[in-house]
Amino acid sequence: MGQSTPILFNDRHILPGGRIPLRIPTGEALQTLVFALKHGLPLGVCMAESQAQRQHVNIGTFIEIEDYTRSQEDGCLVVTARGIARFAIRAFNHQHDEMLFATVSPLPRWPDCHVDKQSEPLVERLQSMFERHPELQSMHREAEFSNLTWLCQRWLELLPLPTDEKQALMGQ
């Protein structure tokens, strides 16, 4: 039997060791975030590009909230989320004022692997991407460029792959 976890949806994936800004609009998402924090519950984030796609998501990531601010544009809450661990979704259900929860089971952590000569281009290209996009670099203050697992997880977060393909890769 898995644990019941409040779920937020986002248009991007976050994986363990990753950091992303999450926009939390008023309504169900904000209510879910407040409920999880108030009750000390782990919070899960799943990628879904549309409302219809949400029912087909089968993998997500537990997150921790590291920081928050209000958007100057629309007043939306923006939290800095850090990925902690992956989980498999067994079932979705609505609880507590129609907030979305999922019954989840933890997935094993991907083992750390050292970057070898063959993988060095991945390091160079990600470092170059960080240089061109300082907002990415600022989100990953503790970059692990010598860890191939960390490197591949960052590429998986960044590459513009369809959700179902990312879900398949995340399930490995």
Short mmCIF file of N, CA and C in Angstrom, two decimals:
data_model
loop_
_atom_site.label_atom_id
_atom_site.label_comp_id
_atom_site.label_asym_id
_atom_site.label_seq_id
_atom_site.Cartn_x
_atom_site.Cartn_y
_atom_site.Cartn_z
N MET A 1 0.85 -1.18 0.00
CA MET A 1 0.00 0.00 0.00
C MET A 1 0.89 1.23 0.00
N GLY A 2 0.53 2.24 -0.77
CA GLY A 2 1.31 3.47 -0.85
C GLY A 2 0.79 4.53 0.10
N GLN A 3 1.45 5.67 0.06
CA GLN A 3 1.03 6.78 0.90
C GLN A 3 0.21 7.76 0.08
N SER A 4 -0.67 8.50 0.74
CA SER A 4 -1.50 9.50 0.08
C SER A 4 -0.76 10.83 0.12
N THR A 5 -0.56 11.43 -1.04
CA THR A 5 0.24 12.63 -1.18
C THR A 5 -0.52 13.69 -1.96
N PRO A 6 -0.54 14.94 -1.48
CA PRO A 6 -1.12 16.02 -2.28
C PRO A 6 -0.27 16.26 -3.53
N ILE A 7 -0.94 16.54 -4.64
CA ILE A 7 -0.27 16.65 -5.94
C ILE A 7 -0.50 18.03 -6.55
N LEU A 8 0.59 18.60 -7.07
CA LEU A 8 0.54 19.80 -7.89
C LEU A 8 0.98 19.41 -9.30
N PHE A 9 0.40 20.08 -10.30
CA PHE A 9 0.82 19.85 -11.68
C PHE A 9 1.57 21.07 -12.18
N ASN A 10 2.53 20.80 -13.06
CA ASN A 10 3.37 21.84 -13.62
C ASN A 10 3.61 21.48 -15.08
N ASP A 11 4.02 22.45 -15.87
CA ASP A 11 4.30 22.16 -17.28
C ASP A 11 5.74 21.72 -17.51
N ARG A 12 6.51 21.55 -16.43
CA ARG A 12 7.89 21.06 -16.50
C ARG A 12 8.08 19.97 -15.46
N HIS A 13 9.01 19.07 -15.76
CA HIS A 13 9.39 18.04 -14.79
C HIS A 13 10.46 18.59 -13.86
N ILE A 14 10.46 18.08 -12.65
CA ILE A 14 11.57 18.29 -11.72
C ILE A 14 11.97 16.91 -11.23
N LEU A 15 13.27 16.69 -11.13
CA LEU A 15 13.80 15.41 -10.68
C LEU A 15 14.65 15.62 -9.43
N PRO A 16 14.99 14.54 -8.74
CA PRO A 16 15.82 14.69 -7.54
C PRO A 16 17.10 15.49 -7.84
N GLY A 17 17.39 16.42 -6.96
CA GLY A 17 18.57 17.27 -7.13
C GLY A 17 18.33 18.49 -7.98
N GLY A 18 17.17 18.57 -8.63
CA GLY A 18 16.86 19.72 -9.47
C GLY A 18 16.12 20.80 -8.68
N ARG A 19 16.15 22.00 -9.23
CA ARG A 19 15.43 23.13 -8.64
C ARG A 19 14.72 23.87 -9.77
N ILE A 20 13.46 24.21 -9.52
CA ILE A 20 12.71 25.00 -10.49
C ILE A 20 11.79 25.96 -9.76
N PRO A 21 11.48 27.07 -10.43
CA PRO A 21 10.45 27.95 -9.88
C PRO A 21 9.07 27.39 -10.27
N LEU A 22 8.19 27.26 -9.31
CA LEU A 22 6.82 26.79 -9.58
C LEU A 22 5.85 27.94 -9.34
N ARG A 23 5.06 28.24 -10.34
CA ARG A 23 4.02 29.27 -10.18
C ARG A 23 2.80 28.57 -9.56
N ILE A 24 2.33 29.13 -8.47
CA ILE A 24 1.18 28.55 -7.77
C ILE A 24 0.02 29.55 -7.88
N PRO A 25 -0.87 29.33 -8.83
CA PRO A 25 -2.00 30.25 -8.96
C PRO A 25 -2.98 30.09 -7.80
N THR A 26 -3.81 31.09 -7.59
CA THR A 26 -4.83 30.98 -6.56
C THR A 26 -5.78 29.85 -6.94
N GLY A 27 -6.50 29.35 -5.98
CA GLY A 27 -7.43 28.26 -6.24
C GLY A 27 -6.90 26.95 -5.72
N GLU A 28 -7.18 25.88 -6.45
CA GLU A 28 -6.85 24.52 -6.01
C GLU A 28 -5.36 24.33 -5.71
N ALA A 29 -4.49 24.84 -6.59
CA ALA A 29 -3.05 24.63 -6.39
C ALA A 29 -2.57 25.30 -5.10
N LEU A 30 -2.99 26.54 -4.87
CA LEU A 30 -2.58 27.24 -3.65
C LEU A 30 -3.17 26.55 -2.42
N GLN A 31 -4.40 26.14 -2.51
CA GLN A 31 -5.06 25.43 -1.41
C GLN A 31 -4.31 24.12 -1.10
N THR A 32 -3.88 23.41 -2.12
CA THR A 32 -3.13 22.16 -1.95
C THR A 32 -1.79 22.43 -1.27
N LEU A 33 -1.08 23.44 -1.73
CA LEU A 33 0.21 23.79 -1.14
C LEU A 33 0.06 24.15 0.34
N VAL A 34 -0.90 25.00 0.65
CA VAL A 34 -1.12 25.42 2.04
C VAL A 34 -1.49 24.22 2.91
N PHE A 35 -2.36 23.35 2.41
CA PHE A 35 -2.78 22.17 3.16
C PHE A 35 -1.58 21.28 3.48
N ALA A 36 -0.73 21.02 2.47
CA ALA A 36 0.44 20.16 2.67
C ALA A 36 1.39 20.76 3.69
N LEU A 37 1.66 22.05 3.58
CA LEU A 37 2.58 22.69 4.52
C LEU A 37 2.00 22.72 5.94
N LYS A 38 0.73 23.04 6.03
CA LYS A 38 0.06 23.13 7.34
C LYS A 38 0.06 21.79 8.06
N HIS A 39 -0.10 20.70 7.30
CA HIS A 39 -0.21 19.37 7.91
C HIS A 39 1.09 18.57 7.84
N GLY A 40 2.17 19.19 7.38
CA GLY A 40 3.46 18.50 7.33
C GLY A 40 3.50 17.32 6.37
N LEU A 41 2.73 17.41 5.29
CA LEU A 41 2.67 16.31 4.33
C LEU A 41 3.71 16.49 3.22
N PRO A 42 4.24 15.39 2.71
CA PRO A 42 5.12 15.52 1.54
C PRO A 42 4.28 16.01 0.36
N LEU A 43 4.87 16.80 -0.48
CA LEU A 43 4.16 17.38 -1.62
C LEU A 43 4.76 16.81 -2.89
N GLY A 44 3.90 16.39 -3.81
CA GLY A 44 4.35 15.83 -5.07
C GLY A 44 4.07 16.76 -6.23
N VAL A 45 4.96 16.76 -7.22
CA VAL A 45 4.79 17.54 -8.44
C VAL A 45 4.85 16.58 -9.61
N CYS A 46 3.91 16.75 -10.53
CA CYS A 46 3.85 15.95 -11.75
C CYS A 46 3.76 16.87 -12.95
N MET A 47 4.31 16.42 -14.08
CA MET A 47 4.24 17.20 -15.30
C MET A 47 3.00 16.80 -16.09
N ALA A 48 2.22 17.81 -16.48
CA ALA A 48 1.09 17.60 -17.37
C ALA A 48 0.94 18.87 -18.19
N GLU A 49 0.93 18.73 -19.49
CA GLU A 49 0.85 19.90 -20.36
C GLU A 49 -0.58 20.37 -20.56
N SER A 50 -1.56 19.56 -20.15
CA SER A 50 -2.96 19.94 -20.28
C SER A 50 -3.78 19.26 -19.18
N GLN A 51 -4.98 19.76 -18.98
CA GLN A 51 -5.88 19.17 -17.98
C GLN A 51 -6.19 17.71 -18.33
N ALA A 52 -6.41 17.43 -19.60
CA ALA A 52 -6.74 16.07 -20.04
C ALA A 52 -5.59 15.10 -19.81
N GLN A 53 -4.36 15.60 -19.89
CA GLN A 53 -3.19 14.74 -19.74
C GLN A 53 -2.96 14.30 -18.29
N ARG A 54 -3.54 15.02 -17.34
CA ARG A 54 -3.30 14.72 -15.92
C ARG A 54 -3.66 13.29 -15.55
N GLN A 55 -4.70 12.74 -16.13
CA GLN A 55 -5.13 11.39 -15.76
C GLN A 55 -4.18 10.31 -16.26
N HIS A 56 -3.26 10.66 -17.15
CA HIS A 56 -2.33 9.68 -17.72
C HIS A 56 -0.93 9.75 -17.10
N VAL A 57 -0.73 10.67 -16.17
CA VAL A 57 0.58 10.81 -15.53
C VAL A 57 0.76 9.65 -14.55
N ASN A 58 1.96 9.05 -14.56
CA ASN A 58 2.18 7.92 -13.65
C ASN A 58 3.45 8.05 -12.80
N ILE A 59 4.19 9.16 -12.97
CA ILE A 59 5.42 9.37 -12.20
C ILE A 59 5.47 10.83 -11.77
N GLY A 60 5.98 11.05 -10.57
CA GLY A 60 6.16 12.41 -10.08
C GLY A 60 7.37 12.48 -9.16
N THR A 61 7.56 13.64 -8.57
CA THR A 61 8.70 13.87 -7.69
C THR A 61 8.25 14.57 -6.42
N PHE A 62 8.69 14.05 -5.28
CA PHE A 62 8.49 14.75 -4.02
C PHE A 62 9.38 15.99 -4.03
N ILE A 63 8.85 17.09 -3.51
CA ILE A 63 9.63 18.33 -3.49
C ILE A 63 9.69 18.91 -2.08
N GLU A 64 10.67 19.79 -1.89
CA GLU A 64 10.73 20.65 -0.72
C GLU A 64 10.68 22.08 -1.22
N ILE A 65 9.99 22.94 -0.49
CA ILE A 65 9.93 24.36 -0.83
C ILE A 65 11.11 25.04 -0.14
N GLU A 66 11.97 25.68 -0.92
CA GLU A 66 13.14 26.35 -0.36
C GLU A 66 12.94 27.84 -0.17
N ASP A 67 12.10 28.44 -1.01
CA ASP A 67 11.91 29.89 -0.96
C ASP A 67 10.60 30.20 -1.66
N TYR A 68 10.14 31.42 -1.49
CA TYR A 68 8.93 31.85 -2.20
C TYR A 68 8.94 33.36 -2.36
N THR A 69 8.16 33.82 -3.34
CA THR A 69 8.00 35.24 -3.60
C THR A 69 6.66 35.44 -4.32
N ARG A 70 6.26 36.67 -4.47
CA ARG A 70 5.06 37.00 -5.25
C ARG A 70 5.51 37.56 -6.59
N SER A 71 4.86 37.13 -7.65
CA SER A 71 5.14 37.63 -8.98
C SER A 71 4.70 39.09 -9.07
N GLN A 72 5.56 39.93 -9.61
CA GLN A 72 5.21 41.35 -9.81
C GLN A 72 4.18 41.49 -10.92
N GLU A 73 4.16 40.55 -11.85
CA GLU A 73 3.26 40.61 -13.01
C GLU A 73 1.80 40.40 -12.64
N ASP A 74 1.54 39.30 -11.90
CA ASP A 74 0.15 38.93 -11.65
C ASP A 74 -0.15 38.60 -10.19
N GLY A 75 0.81 38.79 -9.30
CA GLY A 75 0.58 38.53 -7.88
C GLY A 75 0.57 37.05 -7.52
N CYS A 76 0.88 36.20 -8.48
CA CYS A 76 0.89 34.76 -8.26
C CYS A 76 2.05 34.39 -7.33
N LEU A 77 1.84 33.40 -6.48
CA LEU A 77 2.91 32.90 -5.63
C LEU A 77 3.88 32.08 -6.49
N VAL A 78 5.18 32.34 -6.32
CA VAL A 78 6.21 31.58 -7.03
C VAL A 78 7.12 30.98 -5.97
N VAL A 79 7.20 29.64 -5.95
CA VAL A 79 8.04 28.95 -4.97
C VAL A 79 9.24 28.34 -5.67
N THR A 80 10.36 28.30 -4.98
CA THR A 80 11.53 27.57 -5.46
C THR A 80 11.43 26.17 -4.89
N ALA A 81 11.27 25.20 -5.78
CA ALA A 81 11.10 23.81 -5.37
C ALA A 81 12.36 23.03 -5.67
N ARG A 82 12.74 22.16 -4.73
CA ARG A 82 13.88 21.26 -4.92
C ARG A 82 13.36 19.83 -4.97
N GLY A 83 13.73 19.11 -6.01
CA GLY A 83 13.33 17.71 -6.15
C GLY A 83 14.04 16.83 -5.15
N ILE A 84 13.28 15.96 -4.49
CA ILE A 84 13.83 15.09 -3.44
C ILE A 84 13.91 13.63 -3.89
N ALA A 85 12.78 13.06 -4.33
CA ALA A 85 12.75 11.65 -4.70
C ALA A 85 11.60 11.41 -5.67
N ARG A 86 11.75 10.43 -6.55
CA ARG A 86 10.70 10.08 -7.51
C ARG A 86 9.69 9.13 -6.87
N PHE A 87 8.48 9.15 -7.40
CA PHE A 87 7.47 8.20 -6.96
C PHE A 87 6.61 7.75 -8.13
N ALA A 88 6.01 6.56 -7.99
CA ALA A 88 5.05 6.04 -8.97
C ALA A 88 3.65 6.30 -8.43
N ILE A 89 2.77 6.69 -9.31
CA ILE A 89 1.37 6.96 -8.92
C ILE A 89 0.56 5.70 -9.13
N ARG A 90 -0.11 5.28 -8.06
CA ARG A 90 -0.98 4.10 -8.12
C ARG A 90 -2.41 4.49 -8.47
N ALA A 91 -2.87 5.62 -7.91
CA ALA A 91 -4.24 6.09 -8.16
C ALA A 91 -4.36 7.54 -7.74
N PHE A 92 -5.21 8.27 -8.44
CA PHE A 92 -5.56 9.64 -8.05
C PHE A 92 -6.88 9.62 -7.30
N ASN A 93 -7.03 10.54 -6.35
CA ASN A 93 -8.31 10.71 -5.68
C ASN A 93 -8.42 12.12 -5.14
N HIS A 94 -9.65 12.58 -4.99
CA HIS A 94 -9.90 13.91 -4.44
C HIS A 94 -10.21 13.76 -2.96
N GLN A 95 -9.61 14.63 -2.17
CA GLN A 95 -9.84 14.65 -0.73
C GLN A 95 -9.90 16.09 -0.27
N HIS A 96 -10.34 16.30 0.92
CA HIS A 96 -10.26 17.62 1.56
C HIS A 96 -10.62 18.75 0.60
N ASP A 97 -11.89 19.02 0.42
CA ASP A 97 -12.36 20.12 -0.42
C ASP A 97 -11.91 19.99 -1.87
N GLU A 98 -11.92 18.78 -2.38
CA GLU A 98 -11.63 18.50 -3.79
C GLU A 98 -10.18 18.72 -4.20
N MET A 99 -9.25 18.79 -3.24
CA MET A 99 -7.84 18.85 -3.62
C MET A 99 -7.44 17.49 -4.16
N LEU A 100 -6.51 17.50 -5.11
CA LEU A 100 -6.08 16.26 -5.73
C LEU A 100 -4.95 15.61 -4.92
N PHE A 101 -5.16 14.36 -4.56
CA PHE A 101 -4.16 13.55 -3.88
C PHE A 101 -3.89 12.34 -4.77
N ALA A 102 -2.77 11.69 -4.53
CA ALA A 102 -2.46 10.45 -5.24
C ALA A 102 -1.91 9.44 -4.24
N THR A 103 -2.24 8.19 -4.46
CA THR A 103 -1.61 7.11 -3.71
C THR A 103 -0.33 6.80 -4.46
N VAL A 104 0.81 6.95 -3.77
CA VAL A 104 2.11 6.83 -4.44
C VAL A 104 3.01 5.83 -3.72
N SER A 105 3.96 5.32 -4.47
CA SER A 105 5.00 4.44 -3.93
C SER A 105 6.35 5.00 -4.36
N PRO A 106 7.30 5.05 -3.43
CA PRO A 106 8.62 5.59 -3.79
C PRO A 106 9.31 4.73 -4.84
N LEU A 107 10.07 5.38 -5.71
CA LEU A 107 10.89 4.68 -6.69
C LEU A 107 12.35 4.73 -6.22
N PRO A 108 13.14 3.73 -6.59
CA PRO A 108 14.54 3.74 -6.14
C PRO A 108 15.32 4.92 -6.72
N ARG A 109 16.29 5.35 -5.94
CA ARG A 109 17.16 6.45 -6.36
C ARG A 109 18.09 5.93 -7.44
N TRP A 110 18.32 6.75 -8.47
CA TRP A 110 19.28 6.37 -9.49
C TRP A 110 20.68 6.43 -8.89
N PRO A 111 21.52 5.42 -9.12
CA PRO A 111 22.86 5.43 -8.51
C PRO A 111 23.73 6.52 -9.13
N ASP A 112 24.58 7.11 -8.29
CA ASP A 112 25.54 8.10 -8.79
C ASP A 112 26.56 7.39 -9.67
N CYS A 113 26.94 8.05 -10.76
CA CYS A 113 27.94 7.52 -11.68
C CYS A 113 28.91 8.65 -12.02
N HIS A 114 30.17 8.31 -12.12
CA HIS A 114 31.19 9.31 -12.45
C HIS A 114 31.16 9.58 -13.96
N VAL A 115 31.35 10.83 -14.34
CA VAL A 115 31.41 11.20 -15.76
C VAL A 115 32.71 10.66 -16.35
N ASP A 116 32.56 9.94 -17.46
CA ASP A 116 33.75 9.42 -18.15
C ASP A 116 34.03 10.27 -19.39
N LYS A 117 35.07 9.92 -20.11
CA LYS A 117 35.50 10.69 -21.29
C LYS A 117 34.37 10.80 -22.32
N GLN A 118 33.64 9.72 -22.51
CA GLN A 118 32.56 9.68 -23.49
C GLN A 118 31.42 10.65 -23.13
N SER A 119 31.23 10.91 -21.84
CA SER A 119 30.12 11.76 -21.38
C SER A 119 30.51 13.23 -21.21
N GLU A 120 31.78 13.55 -21.39
CA GLU A 120 32.23 14.93 -21.19
C GLU A 120 31.48 15.97 -22.03
N PRO A 121 31.09 15.64 -23.28
CA PRO A 121 30.31 16.65 -24.04
C PRO A 121 29.01 17.06 -23.35
N LEU A 122 28.40 16.15 -22.60
CA LEU A 122 27.18 16.50 -21.85
C LEU A 122 27.49 17.55 -20.79
N VAL A 123 28.64 17.42 -20.16
CA VAL A 123 29.07 18.38 -19.15
C VAL A 123 29.31 19.74 -19.80
N GLU A 124 30.07 19.74 -20.88
CA GLU A 124 30.42 20.99 -21.56
C GLU A 124 29.18 21.72 -22.05
N ARG A 125 28.24 20.99 -22.61
CA ARG A 125 27.04 21.64 -23.14
C ARG A 125 26.13 22.18 -22.03
N LEU A 126 26.04 21.45 -20.91
CA LEU A 126 25.22 21.95 -19.80
C LEU A 126 25.89 23.17 -19.17
N GLN A 127 27.20 23.16 -19.03
CA GLN A 127 27.91 24.33 -18.51
C GLN A 127 27.69 25.53 -19.43
N SER A 128 27.73 25.29 -20.71
CA SER A 128 27.49 26.36 -21.69
C SER A 128 26.06 26.89 -21.57
N MET A 129 25.11 25.98 -21.38
CA MET A 129 23.71 26.38 -21.21
C MET A 129 23.56 27.24 -19.95
N PHE A 130 24.22 26.84 -18.87
CA PHE A 130 24.17 27.60 -17.63
C PHE A 130 24.77 29.00 -17.82
N GLU A 131 25.84 29.09 -18.61
CA GLU A 131 26.45 30.40 -18.87
C GLU A 131 25.52 31.29 -19.68
N ARG A 132 24.82 30.72 -20.66
CA ARG A 132 23.89 31.49 -21.50
C ARG A 132 22.60 31.85 -20.77
N HIS A 133 22.24 31.04 -19.77
CA HIS A 133 20.99 31.25 -19.02
C HIS A 133 21.31 31.30 -17.53
N PRO A 134 21.73 32.47 -17.04
CA PRO A 134 22.14 32.60 -15.63
C PRO A 134 21.04 32.18 -14.64
N GLU A 135 19.78 32.28 -15.04
CA GLU A 135 18.70 31.86 -14.14
C GLU A 135 18.76 30.36 -13.85
N LEU A 136 19.22 29.57 -14.82
CA LEU A 136 19.42 28.13 -14.59
C LEU A 136 20.57 27.90 -13.63
N GLN A 137 21.66 28.61 -13.86
CA GLN A 137 22.82 28.46 -12.99
C GLN A 137 22.49 28.86 -11.56
N SER A 138 21.71 29.91 -11.39
CA SER A 138 21.36 30.36 -10.03
C SER A 138 20.46 29.35 -9.32
N MET A 139 19.70 28.58 -10.06
CA MET A 139 18.84 27.55 -9.46
C MET A 139 19.66 26.33 -9.00
N HIS A 140 20.83 26.15 -9.57
CA HIS A 140 21.66 24.97 -9.27
C HIS A 140 23.01 25.42 -8.71
N ARG A 141 22.95 26.01 -7.55
CA ARG A 141 24.16 26.52 -6.90
C ARG A 141 25.14 25.39 -6.57
N GLU A 142 24.62 24.20 -6.34
CA GLU A 142 25.45 23.05 -5.98
C GLU A 142 25.51 22.07 -7.16
N ALA A 143 26.00 22.56 -8.28
CA ALA A 143 26.08 21.74 -9.48
C ALA A 143 27.03 20.57 -9.27
N GLU A 144 26.62 19.41 -9.79
CA GLU A 144 27.42 18.19 -9.65
C GLU A 144 27.85 17.71 -11.03
N PHE A 145 28.66 18.51 -11.71
CA PHE A 145 29.06 18.19 -13.08
C PHE A 145 29.87 16.92 -13.21
N SER A 146 30.41 16.40 -12.12
CA SER A 146 31.17 15.15 -12.19
C SER A 146 30.27 13.92 -11.98
N ASN A 147 28.99 14.15 -11.69
CA ASN A 147 28.04 13.07 -11.43
C ASN A 147 27.14 12.90 -12.67
N LEU A 148 27.31 11.82 -13.39
CA LEU A 148 26.56 11.58 -14.63
C LEU A 148 25.06 11.49 -14.36
N THR A 149 24.67 10.93 -13.24
CA THR A 149 23.24 10.83 -12.91
C THR A 149 22.64 12.22 -12.75
N TRP A 150 23.30 13.09 -11.99
CA TRP A 150 22.81 14.47 -11.81
C TRP A 150 22.73 15.16 -13.16
N LEU A 151 23.75 14.98 -13.96
CA LEU A 151 23.82 15.61 -15.28
C LEU A 151 22.65 15.16 -16.17
N CYS A 152 22.40 13.87 -16.22
CA CYS A 152 21.31 13.34 -17.05
C CYS A 152 19.94 13.81 -16.54
N GLN A 153 19.79 13.91 -15.24
CA GLN A 153 18.52 14.40 -14.69
C GLN A 153 18.28 15.85 -15.09
N ARG A 154 19.35 16.67 -15.10
CA ARG A 154 19.17 18.07 -15.51
C ARG A 154 18.80 18.14 -16.99
N TRP A 155 19.45 17.32 -17.82
CA TRP A 155 19.11 17.32 -19.24
C TRP A 155 17.66 16.85 -19.45
N LEU A 156 17.25 15.86 -18.70
CA LEU A 156 15.87 15.38 -18.82
C LEU A 156 14.88 16.47 -18.43
N GLU A 157 15.21 17.29 -17.44
CA GLU A 157 14.35 18.41 -17.07
C GLU A 157 14.29 19.46 -18.18
N LEU A 158 15.41 19.68 -18.85
CA LEU A 158 15.52 20.79 -19.81
C LEU A 158 15.08 20.45 -21.23
N LEU A 159 15.30 19.23 -21.67
CA LEU A 159 15.01 18.90 -23.07
C LEU A 159 13.50 18.96 -23.35
N PRO A 160 13.14 19.51 -24.52
CA PRO A 160 11.71 19.65 -24.86
C PRO A 160 11.13 18.36 -25.43
N LEU A 161 11.00 17.36 -24.57
CA LEU A 161 10.41 16.08 -24.98
C LEU A 161 8.94 16.05 -24.57
N PRO A 162 8.11 15.32 -25.30
CA PRO A 162 6.71 15.16 -24.88
C PRO A 162 6.63 14.51 -23.50
N THR A 163 5.58 14.82 -22.78
CA THR A 163 5.41 14.32 -21.41
C THR A 163 5.50 12.81 -21.33
N ASP A 164 4.86 12.09 -22.25
CA ASP A 164 4.87 10.63 -22.16
C ASP A 164 6.27 10.06 -22.34
N GLU A 165 7.11 10.70 -23.17
CA GLU A 165 8.48 10.25 -23.32
C GLU A 165 9.30 10.52 -22.07
N LYS A 166 9.10 11.70 -21.47
CA LYS A 166 9.80 12.01 -20.23
C LYS A 166 9.36 11.06 -19.12
N GLN A 167 8.06 10.75 -19.06
CA GLN A 167 7.56 9.82 -18.05
C GLN A 167 8.22 8.45 -18.21
N ALA A 168 8.37 7.99 -19.45
CA ALA A 168 9.00 6.69 -19.69
C ALA A 168 10.46 6.71 -19.23
N LEU A 169 11.17 7.78 -19.52
CA LEU A 169 12.58 7.87 -19.10
C LEU A 169 12.69 7.99 -17.58
N MET A 170 11.77 8.72 -16.95
CA MET A 170 11.81 8.87 -15.50
C MET A 170 11.54 7.56 -14.78
N GLY A 171 10.80 6.67 -15.43
CA GLY A 171 10.45 5.39 -14.82
C GLY A 171 11.56 4.36 -14.85
N GLN A 172 12.65 4.68 -15.53
CA GLN A 172 13.77 3.73 -15.63
C GLN A 172 14.49 3.57 -14.32
#
